[in-house]
Amino acid sequence: MKLRALALLLFLIPEAALAQDSIRVDLARPAPRAQLGLAEALSQARVSSPTYRRAQNAADPARWAVKNSYGALLPEFRTNGTLGYTGSGASSFGGATFSQTSPALTSSYNLSLGMSLSGRTLTGPATEKANERAVTEDISASGMSLNNDITLQYLTTLQAAATTEVARQQVLRNDEFLTLARARQQLGQATLLDVRQAQVTRGRSEVEFLRARQSEQEAILELYRRMGVPLPVPVNTIVLTDSFPVTAPSFDLGNLIRMAEGENPTLKAYRARESAAGYQVRAAKSEYLPALNLSAGWSGYTQDFTNTGLLIDQATGQAVQNLSQCTFQNALIGALPGGGIPGYPDMGKVPDCKSFSGLDATGAALLPEISNGIVSRNSNFPFGFTTQPFRASVSISLPIFVGFSRNLQVSRANAAQADAEESVRASELQVRAEVEGRHLALTAAYQAIGVEEANRLAAREQLTLAQERFRLGSGSALDVTDAQNNVTQAEASYVNAIYAYHKSIAALEFAVGRPLR
């Protein structure tokens, strides 16, 4: 039974080996269909990054705030017009009753000119200009942060691509080792265990290659996401074109700190906020000053009764009453002794009471020209305005006691200014510490490259020795596998050291607030 089990095992092992060899990872990189340089990535991010565009949205309101502060120094001009309808009937106002027998159409206009000047109005332009400068510096800080973000992700993507290449080389080395192990087994110089060890090692390296390639593609996806644009082509056909040299850092720390204190956008934004807070204090104190208010206005109105017949009837009735009074007056004068005032018999008499009253010859209707005049004067709606007198006023107000609201505003403004000053001081300390710390990190990163380079060379020599010993039969497959793993780790550590150096420069540039290479 034991012999049969051993024979079955020996029969199945080659089949498993053939199955493993049939599953191979494609190491070839697809032909590139799109190339991306760092300058292009930064330019595209400035246009499309949602984060940066949100920061830019504050610029337009800040500009209009400055214009509005200057506009507050100019007179305001307003106009309004109304159209109305009033039905007939009685209405009460102030205990009196007013009757309107005919519906009426009304219209009116009003033009007003006003101006108000106070201490807060006069300090408004300077305050809003300071706020605009602060917004501009905030946008600059956001732009610098975007540059740093895109640069670091670009370097991360290059690092992932280099790591993928290290994994690819490891797979190729393991392929060569497997070929060598099979050749030595056929010559009787190695065992099947050595071949299986080589197969397992190659399989593990293929898995590491797949993971490295996935990380590279995810880094490209993240880069385009931060840029704010979709992928133009499939992710595995995008190639980053820029490379960065490694040179010994020769930056003077004192110069870097001075540059950072003058150019760091975050620090400049805090200083702009401090300046704006100072103007807010002036504006709060200006509430103790008097305020001047100027106003002027023009207006007019129309009122047309819709029932013109009623107007004519009312006028006719009034004319008949006037005729009666005129006739009565003439009769009284004529009844005086002597037929009138002695010496002046016609004084006070009306020669023609009908014409005087506006009635025609019948004495029952108005003269046509009077009726037409009534209708014409009633036809003013909507633009035949009756102008009202011009009005203007000037007032000066000086609050004597309004509670403690002004004291509260001044106190809050002073506290905000003190907070802004402390924010500037804290930012200066932070910038200085960041510059010094990142300068140290850059120096250490450059030194680490030399160490990792030496480790890589030693690991390659170790692999060469292990392969030669295995080829000559004095070494085992495990020795070669360990040496290959050491090479892979050394290569990966070297890649990480290279890009840690480049990222240290990017971090130092971000702290200083300007490019350094």
XYZ file of C-alpha atoms in Angstrom:
517
model
C 0.000 0.000 0.000
C 2.813 2.403 0.816
C 4.506 1.703 -2.501
C 1.263 2.317 -4.371
C 0.701 5.662 -2.565
C 4.253 6.759 -3.333
C 3.840 5.831 -7.001
C 0.555 7.775 -7.171
C 2.218 10.805 -5.562
C 5.089 10.725 -8.054
C 2.504 10.515 -10.856
C 0.487 13.482 -9.647
C 3.398 15.843 -8.914
C 4.323 16.412 -12.578
C 0.670 17.007 -13.400
C 0.489 19.699 -10.700
C 3.655 21.253 -12.084
C 2.187 21.352 -15.592
C -0.988 22.976 -14.200
C 1.063 25.611 -12.445
C 3.099 26.349 -15.583
C -0.089 26.801 -17.610
C -1.125 29.807 -15.414
C 1.314 32.564 -16.272
C 1.143 36.282 -15.577
C 1.525 38.606 -18.549
C 4.529 40.782 -17.728
C 4.327 42.950 -20.837
C 3.140 46.539 -20.487
C 0.485 47.634 -23.041
C 1.506 50.198 -25.621
C 1.075 53.702 -24.133
C -1.845 55.725 -25.448
C -1.457 58.821 -23.247
C 1.513 60.537 -21.614
C 1.361 62.863 -18.655
C 4.055 65.250 -17.453
C 4.087 66.993 -14.102
C 3.655 70.462 -15.645
C 0.610 69.269 -17.584
C -0.846 67.651 -14.451
C -0.382 70.870 -12.454
C -1.901 72.988 -15.229
C -4.917 70.710 -15.578
C -5.435 70.612 -11.819
C -5.497 74.436 -11.704
C -8.383 74.329 -14.161
C -10.373 71.314 -12.969
C -9.592 70.544 -9.311
C -12.860 70.904 -7.315
C -10.973 71.865 -4.160
C -9.061 74.672 -5.860
C -12.123 75.902 -7.744
C -14.043 76.124 -4.466
C -11.268 78.340 -3.103
C -11.410 80.533 -6.218
C -15.154 81.043 -5.776
C -14.424 83.448 -2.919
C -12.574 85.894 -5.192
C -15.593 87.356 -6.998
C -17.612 88.172 -3.834
C -14.491 89.805 -2.351
C -14.089 92.041 -5.417
C -17.752 93.027 -5.317
C -17.457 93.763 -1.600
C -14.775 96.357 -2.416
C -16.960 97.898 -5.133
C -19.936 97.897 -2.777
C -17.926 99.721 -0.103
C -17.116 102.489 -2.606
C -20.736 102.504 -3.759
C -21.803 103.207 -0.181
C -20.043 106.591 -0.508
C -22.315 107.535 -3.427
C -25.975 108.591 -3.294
C -28.601 105.906 -3.719
C -31.222 106.511 -6.424
C -34.547 104.689 -6.226
C -37.712 104.844 -8.297
C -41.111 103.192 -7.995
C -44.474 103.431 -9.699
C -47.976 102.198 -8.852
C -51.212 101.493 -10.700
C -54.464 101.222 -8.747
C -58.230 100.923 -8.918
C -60.763 102.190 -6.362
C -64.412 101.237 -6.510
C -67.334 103.503 -5.648
C -68.754 103.601 -2.145
C -68.170 105.040 1.304
C -65.012 104.652 3.400
C -64.132 105.779 6.917
C -60.882 107.372 8.000
C -60.169 109.041 11.313
C -63.840 109.030 12.306
C -64.927 110.751 9.085
C -66.827 109.135 6.231
C -65.846 109.777 2.627
C -68.036 108.875 -0.319
C -66.864 108.189 -3.845
C -69.639 107.944 -6.388
C -67.531 106.790 -9.356
C -64.830 104.104 -9.590
C -61.395 105.561 -10.287
C -58.094 104.528 -11.855
C -54.950 105.867 -10.187
C -51.233 105.878 -10.946
C -48.239 107.482 -9.277
C -44.460 107.671 -9.386
C -41.789 108.484 -6.861
C -38.101 109.292 -7.394
C -35.864 109.462 -4.353
C -32.219 110.277 -3.808
C -30.541 109.382 -0.520
C -27.094 109.323 0.989
C -25.822 108.225 4.385
C -22.299 108.817 5.641
C -20.880 107.394 8.866
C -17.564 106.295 10.235
C -18.203 102.674 9.257
C -19.104 103.763 5.717
C -15.926 105.821 5.388
C -13.698 102.993 6.651
C -15.509 100.420 4.498
C -13.236 100.559 1.388
C -10.028 100.046 3.379
C -11.620 97.194 5.344
C -12.911 95.407 2.249
C -9.595 95.857 0.435
C -7.851 94.160 3.345
C -10.418 91.335 3.218
C -9.858 91.000 -0.526
C -6.094 90.699 0.005
C -6.753 88.010 2.598
C -8.970 86.102 0.156
C -6.296 86.423 -2.538
C -3.678 84.982 -0.189
C -6.075 82.194 0.781
C -6.414 81.302 -2.899
C -2.633 81.411 -3.306
C -2.277 79.099 -0.315
C -4.852 76.754 -1.826
C -2.961 76.814 -5.127
C 0.321 76.001 -3.388
C -1.363 73.189 -1.487
C -2.763 71.877 -4.768
C 0.692 71.945 -6.376
C 2.130 70.036 -3.435
C -0.726 67.525 -3.485
C -0.396 66.841 -7.225
C 3.407 66.696 -7.053
C 3.398 64.196 -4.192
C 0.820 62.025 -5.956
C 2.814 62.216 -9.179
C 5.900 61.046 -7.281
C 3.852 58.334 -5.584
C 2.718 57.099 -8.992
C 6.298 57.075 -10.314
C 7.332 55.210 -7.173
C 4.574 52.651 -7.747
C 5.719 52.218 -11.369
C 9.304 51.690 -10.210
C 8.113 49.152 -7.636
C 6.207 47.344 -10.392
C 9.407 47.190 -12.435
C 11.274 45.737 -9.429
C 8.587 43.070 -9.113
C 8.809 42.337 -12.860
C 12.560 41.843 -12.630
C 12.065 39.501 -9.702
C 9.677 37.368 -11.762
C 12.218 37.219 -14.592
C 14.972 36.192 -12.182
C 12.752 33.500 -10.729
C 11.981 32.239 -14.243
C 15.698 31.897 -14.888
C 16.156 30.139 -11.571
C 13.321 27.697 -12.368
C 14.859 26.963 -15.765
C 18.223 26.329 -14.128
C 16.668 24.064 -11.455
C 14.898 21.952 -14.086
C 18.061 21.663 -16.168
C 20.090 20.516 -13.158
C 17.339 18.048 -12.235
C 17.496 16.527 -15.701
C 21.260 16.149 -15.281
C 20.752 14.549 -11.883
C 22.465 17.416 -10.071
C 19.313 18.673 -8.316
C 16.249 17.122 -6.812
C 12.567 17.557 -7.535
C 12.384 19.453 -4.247
C 14.657 22.126 -5.713
C 12.379 22.431 -8.755
C 9.299 22.740 -6.573
C 11.019 25.362 -4.457
C 11.798 27.364 -7.598
C 8.185 27.040 -8.789
C 6.796 28.280 -5.481
C 9.224 31.192 -5.460
C 8.250 32.187 -8.974
C 4.523 31.970 -8.124
C 4.953 34.220 -5.116
C 6.867 36.767 -7.184
C 4.075 36.766 -9.760
C 1.570 37.536 -7.029
C 3.755 40.403 -5.814
C 3.954 41.683 -9.377
C 0.157 41.634 -9.712
C -0.200 43.539 -6.459
C 2.452 46.078 -7.474
C 0.763 46.636 -10.836
C -2.584 47.106 -9.119
C -1.049 49.687 -6.749
C 0.454 51.528 -9.723
C -2.884 51.697 -11.525
C -4.663 52.822 -8.355
C -2.040 55.585 -7.959
C -2.790 56.784 -11.520
C -6.515 56.769 -10.767
C -5.899 58.811 -7.614
C -3.700 61.277 -9.521
C -6.417 61.980 -12.078
C -9.035 62.239 -9.324
C -7.002 64.928 -7.591
C -6.523 66.676 -10.923
C -10.317 66.751 -11.250
C -10.552 65.033 -14.657
C -11.607 61.555 -15.797
C -9.155 59.134 -17.356
C -8.672 59.882 -21.071
C -7.696 56.284 -21.907
C -7.589 52.949 -20.035
C -5.499 53.231 -16.903
C -2.927 50.620 -17.972
C -2.017 52.655 -21.088
C -1.100 55.890 -19.263
C 2.594 56.653 -18.816
C 4.149 59.388 -16.676
C 6.991 61.020 -18.564
C 8.866 63.181 -16.062
C 11.914 62.043 -14.129
C 13.772 63.808 -11.350
C 17.537 63.815 -10.762
C 19.092 63.133 -7.393
C 21.586 65.790 -6.393
C 23.240 66.566 -3.104
C 21.135 69.162 -1.243
C 22.942 72.487 -0.919
C 20.201 74.694 0.510
C 21.173 77.218 3.152
C 18.796 76.876 6.101
C 18.905 80.582 6.956
C 17.949 81.571 3.412
C 15.157 79.016 3.387
C 13.691 80.403 6.606
C 13.863 83.982 5.297
C 12.196 82.957 2.038
C 9.468 81.111 3.941
C 8.781 84.102 6.190
C 8.281 86.276 3.112
C 6.644 83.894 0.639
C 4.780 81.165 2.487
C 1.177 81.711 1.257
C -0.437 80.427 4.446
C 1.597 82.858 6.551
C 0.790 85.685 4.121
C -2.903 84.855 4.403
C -2.730 85.101 8.205
C -0.990 88.471 7.917
C -3.675 89.720 5.550
C -6.328 88.602 8.035
C -4.478 90.488 10.755
C -4.556 93.657 8.638
C -8.270 93.203 7.977
C -8.884 92.770 11.715
C -7.155 96.107 12.338
C -9.544 97.856 9.970
C -12.455 96.159 11.701
C -11.318 97.792 14.949
C -11.334 101.206 13.239
C -14.804 100.542 11.869
C -16.102 99.582 15.315
C -14.637 102.722 16.899
C -16.184 104.880 14.172
C -19.637 104.113 15.642
C -18.913 106.899 18.161
C -18.839 109.487 15.338
C -21.935 111.313 14.010
C -23.801 110.100 10.922
C -24.992 112.360 8.094
C -28.155 111.557 6.103
C -29.248 113.366 2.931
C -32.498 112.743 1.049
C -34.451 114.276 -1.854
C -37.563 113.198 -3.726
C -39.860 113.891 -6.667
C -43.380 112.447 -7.074
C -46.586 112.747 -9.071
C -50.031 111.136 -9.363
C -53.087 110.737 -11.614
C -56.724 109.949 -10.847
C -59.306 109.220 -13.547
C -62.983 108.543 -12.771
C -64.350 105.863 -15.041
C -67.913 107.349 -15.097
C -67.443 110.671 -16.957
C -71.232 111.103 -17.301
C -71.480 111.339 -13.540
C -68.827 114.076 -13.543
C -70.751 116.042 -16.152
C -73.996 115.619 -14.212
C -72.312 116.885 -11.058
C -70.870 119.850 -12.929
C -74.262 120.569 -14.540
C -75.970 120.521 -11.172
C -73.380 122.912 -9.804
C -73.848 125.183 -12.850
C -77.642 125.239 -12.366
C -77.108 126.185 -8.724
C -74.715 128.935 -9.792
C -77.292 130.190 -12.319
C -79.915 130.399 -9.609
C -77.596 132.310 -7.312
C -76.593 134.664 -10.127
C -80.210 135.379 -11.043
C -81.117 135.977 -7.383
C -78.169 138.342 -6.965
C -79.168 140.363 -10.035
C -82.716 140.590 -8.728
C -81.540 141.898 -5.355
C -79.401 144.538 -6.971
C -82.242 145.562 -9.285
C -84.645 145.932 -6.322
C -82.539 148.633 -4.736
C -83.961 152.208 -4.872
C -83.076 153.682 -8.207
C -82.779 150.234 -9.832
C -79.305 149.678 -8.446
C -76.437 151.441 -6.743
C -76.892 155.156 -7.181
C -74.656 156.356 -9.956
C -73.657 152.784 -10.793
C -76.845 150.921 -11.625
C -75.050 147.957 -13.283
C -72.347 147.411 -10.649
C -72.448 143.817 -9.286
C -74.829 142.569 -11.940
C -73.956 139.677 -14.283
C -75.010 140.463 -17.821
C -75.594 136.815 -18.819
C -75.985 134.420 -15.886
C -76.304 131.375 -18.179
C -72.958 131.951 -19.852
C -71.408 132.896 -16.476
C -72.616 129.597 -14.994
C -71.404 127.559 -18.008
C -74.874 126.599 -19.225
C -76.094 126.781 -22.781
C -79.163 128.752 -23.948
C -81.567 126.146 -22.558
C -80.157 126.559 -19.070
C -80.207 122.770 -18.563
C -76.931 121.605 -20.088
C -73.298 122.649 -19.958
C -71.667 124.420 -22.809
C -69.850 121.897 -25.115
C -66.407 123.371 -24.421
C -66.945 122.994 -20.695
C -68.124 119.377 -21.035
C -65.166 118.543 -23.270
C -62.784 120.198 -20.800
C -64.125 118.057 -17.950
C -63.643 114.904 -20.007
C -60.139 115.999 -21.086
C -59.021 116.803 -17.542
C -60.255 113.377 -16.423
C -58.182 111.556 -19.112
C -54.761 111.557 -17.397
C -54.343 107.861 -16.543
C -51.694 106.447 -16.507
C -48.985 108.995 -17.452
C -50.575 112.413 -17.199
C -49.069 112.996 -13.781
C -49.761 115.926 -11.541
C -46.338 116.816 -10.137
C -45.956 117.211 -6.400
C -43.586 119.744 -4.837
C -39.892 118.822 -4.603
C -38.771 117.763 -1.127
C -35.295 117.517 0.423
C -33.861 117.019 3.906
C -30.557 116.851 5.752
C -30.121 115.241 9.139
C -27.220 114.613 11.489
C -27.454 111.986 14.205
C -25.123 111.421 17.128
C -26.058 108.546 19.415
C -25.488 109.536 23.024
C -26.334 106.319 24.773
C -27.357 103.098 23.005
C -26.703 100.678 25.799
C -23.227 99.183 25.596
C -23.508 97.868 22.041
C -20.677 100.059 20.749
C -18.420 99.018 23.594
C -19.246 95.394 22.843
C -18.427 95.824 19.143
C -15.098 97.487 19.909
C -14.228 94.793 22.441
C -15.018 92.018 19.977
C -13.025 93.726 17.234
C -10.028 94.117 19.567
C -10.272 90.457 20.566
C -10.447 89.413 16.903
C -7.375 91.521 16.147
C -5.486 89.978 19.070
C -6.483 86.501 17.845
C -5.239 87.382 14.365
C -1.906 88.562 15.781
C -1.496 85.310 17.710
C -2.416 83.330 14.595
C 0.340 85.116 12.702
C 2.842 84.402 15.457
C 1.788 80.751 15.624
C 2.050 80.446 11.849
C 5.526 81.986 11.860
C 6.676 79.468 14.476
C 5.084 76.606 12.555
C 6.644 77.662 9.242
C 10.069 77.962 10.823
C 9.746 74.544 12.484
C 8.493 72.955 9.259
C 11.341 74.398 7.203
C 13.958 73.230 9.691
C 12.341 69.803 10.071
C 11.958 69.221 6.350
C 15.496 70.424 5.715
C 16.696 67.780 8.164
C 14.451 65.192 6.512
C 15.899 66.042 3.098
C 19.453 65.614 4.349
C 18.594 62.279 5.942
C 16.754 61.126 2.812
C 19.766 61.890 0.630
C 22.090 59.994 2.965
C 19.664 57.059 3.006
C 19.990 56.782 -0.784
C 23.707 56.085 -0.438
C 23.087 53.430 2.208
C 20.367 51.736 0.171
C 22.551 51.840 -2.934
C 25.277 49.969 -1.052
C 22.731 47.457 0.252
C 21.436 46.905 -3.282
C 24.897 46.223 -4.650
C 25.642 43.819 -1.782
C 22.349 41.982 -2.333
C 23.094 41.619 -6.056
C 26.544 40.195 -5.287
C 24.972 37.814 -2.770
C 22.503 36.620 -5.440
C 25.284 36.110 -7.971
C 27.271 34.032 -5.495
C 24.234 31.959 -4.517
C 23.389 31.274 -8.160
C 26.958 30.226 -8.952
C 27.067 27.946 -5.925
C 23.750 26.379 -6.936
C 24.967 25.940 -10.510
C 28.111 24.212 -9.251
C 26.132 22.032 -6.871
C 27.540 23.442 -3.650
C 24.475 25.541 -2.792
C 20.793 24.850 -2.302
C 17.683 26.291 -3.892
C 16.781 27.863 -0.562
C 20.000 29.887 -0.652
C 19.116 31.238 -4.082
C 15.549 31.993 -2.986
C 16.751 33.887 0.073
C 19.230 35.852 -2.035
C 16.539 36.739 -4.580
C 14.232 37.942 -1.808
C 17.057 40.052 -0.425
C 17.610 41.605 -3.848
C 13.929 42.393 -4.203
C 13.803 44.000 -0.771
C 16.998 45.972 -1.451
C 15.704 47.157 -4.821
C 12.374 48.192 -3.275
C 14.135 49.965 -0.403
C 16.333 51.807 -2.894
C 13.277 52.915 -4.879
C 11.594 54.061 -1.667
C 14.706 55.988 -0.648
C 14.860 57.738 -4.038
C 11.261 58.896 -3.870
C 11.488 59.744 -0.179
C 14.206 62.186 -1.249
C 12.033 63.706 -3.989
C 9.049 63.939 -1.643
C 11.252 65.623 0.957
C 12.152 68.314 -1.584
C 8.454 68.764 -2.452
C 7.602 69.075 1.252
C 10.385 71.622 1.737
C 9.124 73.629 -1.249
C 5.629 73.610 0.235
C 6.954 74.880 3.559
C 9.003 77.628 1.896
C 6.201 78.585 -0.470
C 8.122 78.506 -3.754
C 9.909 76.025 -6.061
C 13.501 75.249 -5.156
C 14.636 73.387 -8.300
